[in-house]
Amino acid sequence: MAWCPFATKYELQPESDSQPAIRPTQFIVHSIIAPWTARRVYEYWRDSTNLESHFGLGYEGDLGQFIGTETRADANAGANRRADGSGAVSCETASNLQGSDPWTAEQVEMLIRLGVWLHEKHGIPLRICRSHDDPGFGYHRLYREWSTDGTNCPGDARVKQFREVVFPGIVARANGQTAPPKEEPAVALTDDDIKKIGRQVVTGANGMKSPNDSTVDWALSSFVGLTYKATQAIAADVAAMRAKVDTISVGGVDLDALAKKVADLIASRLAD
């Protein structure tokens, strides 16, 4: 069995010795629907149920490990252990009682760190699982086979974080980057800025040397309406593309080429 060197060991017995071995091929993240520390998660598994996860993660980034990652844990239903001996490593994370809050910065950092360790230790590939038995990374509600009756775990905020922050962070750090690139913060336009831009647009489009305010207001309102329709169309296209991209292995995609295609599509829409 394998124990993570930066997790606190809270070994569950008799499960740790009595449950069968697995070959770890997936990492599945959960919300436990309780604001618990890693130690409190351990106590719950020990005293209140015959189920368990491999890891527990508190709000402060405290990571506990309850069973070695090469031993079956019971948090993932059909992914716990398959007929071929493969199985998923699971991590329950502290949440509010509705499961609606995002992970804290400390939880995000520890999930990234744990994901990198699992990739390096067990060779879990750097991709989001493309099916319920495909090796890779995922979250509990991603596939029905990972729960007995279907689940909404984790909530929408954490699914968004997983796709936009946690998983890209694992990939980046595993490839030698310290952190994903940060975007420069946007600067909001003032009302005077907007008026100035509107005046310039009307002047350039109609040859007016000094359009009055009512003409500028009309032009801006028309522009906002057209922009809204364009962005709605772009959003639909991006959503469709993302649905396809989610099924593709990160290792098999030319990300630069994909990014260029998306940029070209958006530029084309805006030009229209």
PDB file of N, CA and C in Angstrom, residues 26-78:
ATOM      1  N   GLN A  26      -7.555   6.088 -11.336  1.00  0.00           N
ATOM      2  CA  GLN A  26      -8.385   7.295 -11.360  1.00  0.00           C
ATOM      3  C   GLN A  26      -8.264   8.031 -10.028  1.00  0.00           C
ATOM      4  N   PHE A  27      -8.528   9.339 -10.063  1.00  0.00           N
ATOM      5  CA  PHE A  27      -8.642  10.144  -8.849  1.00  0.00           C
ATOM      6  C   PHE A  27      -9.977  10.865  -8.906  1.00  0.00           C
ATOM      7  N   ILE A  28     -10.855  10.588  -7.929  1.00  0.00           N
ATOM      8  CA  ILE A  28     -12.209  11.144  -7.900  1.00  0.00           C
ATOM      9  C   ILE A  28     -12.373  11.997  -6.647  1.00  0.00           C
ATOM     10  N   VAL A  29     -12.832  13.236  -6.847  1.00  0.00           N
ATOM     11  CA  VAL A  29     -12.964  14.199  -5.755  1.00  0.00           C
ATOM     12  C   VAL A  29     -14.436  14.325  -5.352  1.00  0.00           C
ATOM     13  N   HIS A  30     -14.694  14.425  -4.042  1.00  0.00           N
ATOM     14  CA  HIS A  30     -16.030  14.493  -3.469  1.00  0.00           C
ATOM     15  C   HIS A  30     -16.156  15.715  -2.553  1.00  0.00           C
ATOM     16  N   SER A  31     -17.404  16.073  -2.226  1.00  0.00           N
ATOM     17  CA  SER A  31     -17.703  16.959  -1.100  1.00  0.00           C
ATOM     18  C   SER A  31     -18.436  16.133  -0.053  1.00  0.00           C
ATOM     19  N   ILE A  32     -18.039  16.278   1.216  1.00  0.00           N
ATOM     20  CA  ILE A  32     -18.619  15.415   2.249  1.00  0.00           C
ATOM     21  C   ILE A  32     -19.890  16.012   2.861  1.00  0.00           C
ATOM     22  N   ILE A  33     -20.264  17.232   2.482  1.00  0.00           N
ATOM     23  CA  ILE A  33     -21.469  17.919   2.974  1.00  0.00           C
ATOM     24  C   ILE A  33     -21.403  18.093   4.492  1.00  0.00           C
ATOM     25  N   ALA A  34     -20.239  18.519   4.957  1.00  0.00           N
ATOM     26  CA  ALA A  34     -20.023  18.835   6.371  1.00  0.00           C
ATOM     27  C   ALA A  34     -18.738  19.658   6.467  1.00  0.00           C
ATOM     28  N   PRO A  35     -18.682  20.652   7.362  1.00  0.00           N
ATOM     29  CA  PRO A  35     -17.502  21.513   7.472  1.00  0.00           C
ATOM     30  C   PRO A  35     -16.442  20.900   8.373  1.00  0.00           C
ATOM     31  N   TRP A  36     -15.996  19.701   8.049  1.00  0.00           N
ATOM     32  CA  TRP A  36     -15.151  18.923   8.943  1.00  0.00           C
ATOM     33  C   TRP A  36     -13.671  19.051   8.607  1.00  0.00           C
ATOM     34  N   THR A  37     -12.847  18.849   9.647  1.00  0.00           N
ATOM     35  CA  THR A  37     -11.411  18.708   9.448  1.00  0.00           C
ATOM     36  C   THR A  37     -11.119  17.297   8.945  1.00  0.00           C
ATOM     37  N   ALA A  38      -9.875  17.095   8.511  1.00  0.00           N
ATOM     38  CA  ALA A  38      -9.486  15.758   8.060  1.00  0.00           C
ATOM     39  C   ALA A  38      -9.628  14.739   9.190  1.00  0.00           C
ATOM     40  N   ARG A  39      -9.275  15.153  10.401  1.00  0.00           N
ATOM     41  CA  ARG A  39      -9.390  14.224  11.533  1.00  0.00           C
ATOM     42  C   ARG A  39     -10.846  13.862  11.818  1.00  0.00           C
ATOM     43  N   ARG A  40     -11.747  14.854  11.702  1.00  0.00           N
ATOM     44  CA  ARG A  40     -13.168  14.579  11.943  1.00  0.00           C
ATOM     45  C   ARG A  40     -13.719  13.635  10.878  1.00  0.00           C
ATOM     46  N   VAL A  41     -13.266  13.751   9.641  1.00  0.00           N
ATOM     47  CA  VAL A  41     -13.680  12.804   8.594  1.00  0.00           C
ATOM     48  C   VAL A  41     -13.241  11.393   8.975  1.00  0.00           C
ATOM     49  N   TYR A  42     -11.997  11.277   9.456  1.00  0.00           N
ATOM     50  CA  TYR A  42     -11.490   9.976   9.900  1.00  0.00           C
ATOM     51  C   TYR A  42     -12.369   9.390  11.008  1.00  0.00           C
ATOM     52  N   GLU A  43     -12.732  10.236  11.982  1.00  0.00           N
ATOM     53  CA  GLU A  43     -13.559   9.754  13.091  1.00  0.00           C
ATOM     54  C   GLU A  43     -14.925   9.287  12.600  1.00  0.00           C
ATOM     55  N   TYR A  44     -15.463   9.987  11.604  1.00  0.00           N
ATOM     56  CA  TYR A  44     -16.757   9.574  11.043  1.00  0.00           C
ATOM     57  C   TYR A  44     -16.642   8.214  10.371  1.00  0.00           C
ATOM     58  N   TRP A  45     -15.600   8.029   9.553  1.00  0.00           N
ATOM     59  CA  TRP A  45     -15.418   6.724   8.911  1.00  0.00           C
ATOM     60  C   TRP A  45     -15.197   5.636   9.969  1.00  0.00           C
ATOM     61  N   ARG A  46     -14.462   5.964  11.004  1.00  0.00           N
ATOM     62  CA  ARG A  46     -14.124   4.962  12.034  1.00  0.00           C
ATOM     63  C   ARG A  46     -15.318   4.562  12.894  1.00  0.00           C
ATOM     64  N   ASP A  47     -16.175   5.536  13.244  1.00  0.00           N
ATOM     65  CA  ASP A  47     -17.189   5.304  14.272  1.00  0.00           C
ATOM     66  C   ASP A  47     -18.619   5.186  13.761  1.00  0.00           C
ATOM     67  N   SER A  48     -18.901   5.690  12.548  1.00  0.00           N
ATOM     68  CA  SER A  48     -20.307   5.858  12.164  1.00  0.00           C
ATOM     69  C   SER A  48     -20.737   5.115  10.920  1.00  0.00           C
ATOM     70  N   THR A  49     -19.837   4.528  10.175  1.00  0.00           N
ATOM     71  CA  THR A  49     -20.212   3.897   8.909  1.00  0.00           C
ATOM     72  C   THR A  49     -19.166   2.868   8.519  1.00  0.00           C
ATOM     73  N   ASN A  50     -19.545   1.947   7.640  1.00  0.00           N
ATOM     74  CA  ASN A  50     -18.564   0.986   7.125  1.00  0.00           C
ATOM     75  C   ASN A  50     -18.034   1.413   5.756  1.00  0.00           C
ATOM     76  N   LEU A  51     -18.317   2.662   5.359  1.00  0.00           N
ATOM     77  CA  LEU A  51     -17.764   3.220   4.119  1.00  0.00           C
ATOM     78  C   LEU A  51     -16.563   4.079   4.451  1.00  0.00           C
ATOM     79  N   GLU A  52     -15.787   4.434   3.443  1.00  0.00           N
ATOM     80  CA  GLU A  52     -14.636   5.301   3.658  1.00  0.00           C
ATOM     81  C   GLU A  52     -14.070   5.789   2.329  1.00  0.00           C
ATOM     82  N   SER A  53     -13.307   6.870   2.408  1.00  0.00           N
ATOM     83  CA  SER A  53     -12.520   7.359   1.270  1.00  0.00           C
ATOM     84  C   SER A  53     -11.047   7.151   1.604  1.00  0.00           C
ATOM     85  N   HIS A  54     -10.193   7.332   0.610  1.00  0.00           N
ATOM     86  CA  HIS A  54      -8.754   7.242   0.872  1.00  0.00           C
ATOM     87  C   HIS A  54      -8.254   8.462   1.632  1.00  0.00           C
ATOM     88  N   PHE A  55      -8.750   9.659   1.253  1.00  0.00           N
ATOM     89  CA  PHE A  55      -8.270  10.910   1.826  1.00  0.00           C
ATOM     90  C   PHE A  55      -9.443  11.741   2.330  1.00  0.00           C
ATOM     91  N   GLY A  56      -9.152  12.655   3.260  1.00  0.00           N
ATOM     92  CA  GLY A  56     -10.084  13.676   3.697  1.00  0.00           C
ATOM     93  C   GLY A  56      -9.360  15.010   3.731  1.00  0.00           C
ATOM     94  N   LEU A  57     -10.048  16.078   3.305  1.00  0.00           N
ATOM     95  CA  LEU A  57      -9.404  17.387   3.190  1.00  0.00           C
ATOM     96  C   LEU A  57     -10.264  18.448   3.860  1.00  0.00           C
ATOM     97  N   GLY A  58      -9.704  19.129   4.873  1.00  0.00           N
ATOM     98  CA  GLY A  58     -10.419  20.179   5.581  1.00  0.00           C
ATOM     99  C   GLY A  58     -10.304  21.520   4.890  1.00  0.00           C
ATOM    100  N   TYR A  59     -11.077  22.492   5.382  1.00  0.00           N
ATOM    101  CA  TYR A  59     -11.081  23.826   4.799  1.00  0.00           C
ATOM    102  C   TYR A  59      -9.691  24.478   4.833  1.00  0.00           C
ATOM    103  N   GLU A  60      -8.902  24.174   5.852  1.00  0.00           N
ATOM    104  CA  GLU A  60      -7.589  24.809   6.015  1.00  0.00           C
ATOM    105  C   GLU A  60      -6.486  24.111   5.225  1.00  0.00           C
ATOM    106  N   GLY A  61      -6.865  23.140   4.413  1.00  0.00           N
ATOM    107  CA  GLY A  61      -5.862  22.423   3.629  1.00  0.00           C
ATOM    108  C   GLY A  61      -5.261  21.249   4.372  1.00  0.00           C
ATOM    109  N   ASP A  62      -5.821  20.879   5.530  1.00  0.00           N
ATOM    110  CA  ASP A  62      -5.331  19.726   6.288  1.00  0.00           C
ATOM    111  C   ASP A  62      -5.769  18.448   5.574  1.00  0.00           C
ATOM    112  N   LEU A  63      -4.792  17.654   5.177  1.00  0.00           N
ATOM    113  CA  LEU A  63      -5.041  16.438   4.394  1.00  0.00           C
ATOM    114  C   LEU A  63      -4.763  15.223   5.250  1.00  0.00           C
ATOM    115  N   GLY A  64      -5.746  14.340   5.385  1.00  0.00           N
ATOM    116  CA  GLY A  64      -5.567  13.087   6.099  1.00  0.00           C
ATOM    117  C   GLY A  64      -5.716  11.913   5.149  1.00  0.00           C
ATOM    118  N   GLN A  65      -4.974  10.845   5.406  1.00  0.00           N
ATOM    119  CA  GLN A  65      -5.109   9.627   4.610  1.00  0.00           C
ATOM    120  C   GLN A  65      -5.512   8.487   5.526  1.00  0.00           C
ATOM    121  N   PHE A  66      -6.523   7.715   5.108  1.00  0.00           N
ATOM    122  CA  PHE A  66      -7.127   6.706   5.953  1.00  0.00           C
ATOM    123  C   PHE A  66      -6.803   5.282   5.510  1.00  0.00           C
ATOM    124  N   ILE A  67      -6.567   5.115   4.217  1.00  0.00           N
ATOM    125  CA  ILE A  67      -6.253   3.812   3.635  1.00  0.00           C
ATOM    126  C   ILE A  67      -5.196   4.050   2.558  1.00  0.00           C
ATOM    127  N   GLY A  68      -4.280   3.111   2.403  1.00  0.00           N
ATOM    128  CA  GLY A  68      -3.273   3.227   1.353  1.00  0.00           C
ATOM    129  C   GLY A  68      -3.915   3.263  -0.021  1.00  0.00           C
ATOM    130  N   THR A  69      -3.282   3.953  -0.934  1.00  0.00           N
ATOM    131  CA  THR A  69      -3.890   4.154  -2.256  1.00  0.00           C
ATOM    132  C   THR A  69      -3.895   2.900  -3.120  1.00  0.00           C
ATOM    133  N   GLU A  70      -3.253   1.846  -2.665  1.00  0.00           N
ATOM    134  CA  GLU A  70      -3.297   0.571  -3.395  1.00  0.00           C
ATOM    135  C   GLU A  70      -4.222  -0.439  -2.708  1.00  0.00           C
ATOM    136  N   THR A  71      -5.095   0.079  -1.851  1.00  0.00           N
ATOM    137  CA  THR A  71      -6.119  -0.727  -1.195  1.00  0.00           C
ATOM    138  C   THR A  71      -7.480  -0.119  -1.526  1.00  0.00           C
ATOM    139  N   ARG A  72      -8.495  -0.940  -1.717  1.00  0.00           N
ATOM    140  CA  ARG A  72      -9.835  -0.449  -2.064  1.00  0.00           C
ATOM    141  C   ARG A  72     -10.432   0.395  -0.945  1.00  0.00           C
ATOM    142  N   ALA A  73     -11.042   1.529  -1.339  1.00  0.00           N
ATOM    143  CA  ALA A  73     -11.919   2.297  -0.453  1.00  0.00           C
ATOM    144  C   ALA A  73     -13.300   2.337  -1.109  1.00  0.00           C
ATOM    145  N   ASP A  74     -14.336   2.673  -0.326  1.00  0.00           N
ATOM    146  CA  ASP A  74     -15.703   2.412  -0.769  1.00  0.00           C
ATOM    147  C   ASP A  74     -16.524   3.645  -1.131  1.00  0.00           C
ATOM    148  N   ALA A  75     -15.880   4.737  -1.495  1.00  0.00           N
ATOM    149  CA  ALA A  75     -16.620   5.981  -1.742  1.00  0.00           C
ATOM    150  C   ALA A  75     -17.102   6.144  -3.183  1.00  0.00           C
ATOM    151  N   ASN A  76     -16.710   5.239  -4.085  1.00  0.00           N
ATOM    152  CA  ASN A  76     -16.937   5.478  -5.512  1.00  0.00           C
ATOM    153  C   ASN A  76     -17.774   4.414  -6.205  1.00  0.00           C
ATOM    154  N   ALA A  77     -18.542   3.624  -5.449  1.00  0.00           N
ATOM    155  CA  ALA A  77     -19.437   2.619  -6.037  1.00  0.00           C
ATOM    156  C   ALA A  77     -18.699   1.753  -7.061  1.00  0.00           C
ATOM    157  N   GLY A  78     -19.118   1.808  -8.335  1.00  0.00           N
ATOM    158  CA  GLY A  78     -18.548   0.940  -9.354  1.00  0.00           C
ATOM    159  C   GLY A  78     -17.088   1.194  -9.667  1.00  0.00           C
TER     160      GLY A  78
END
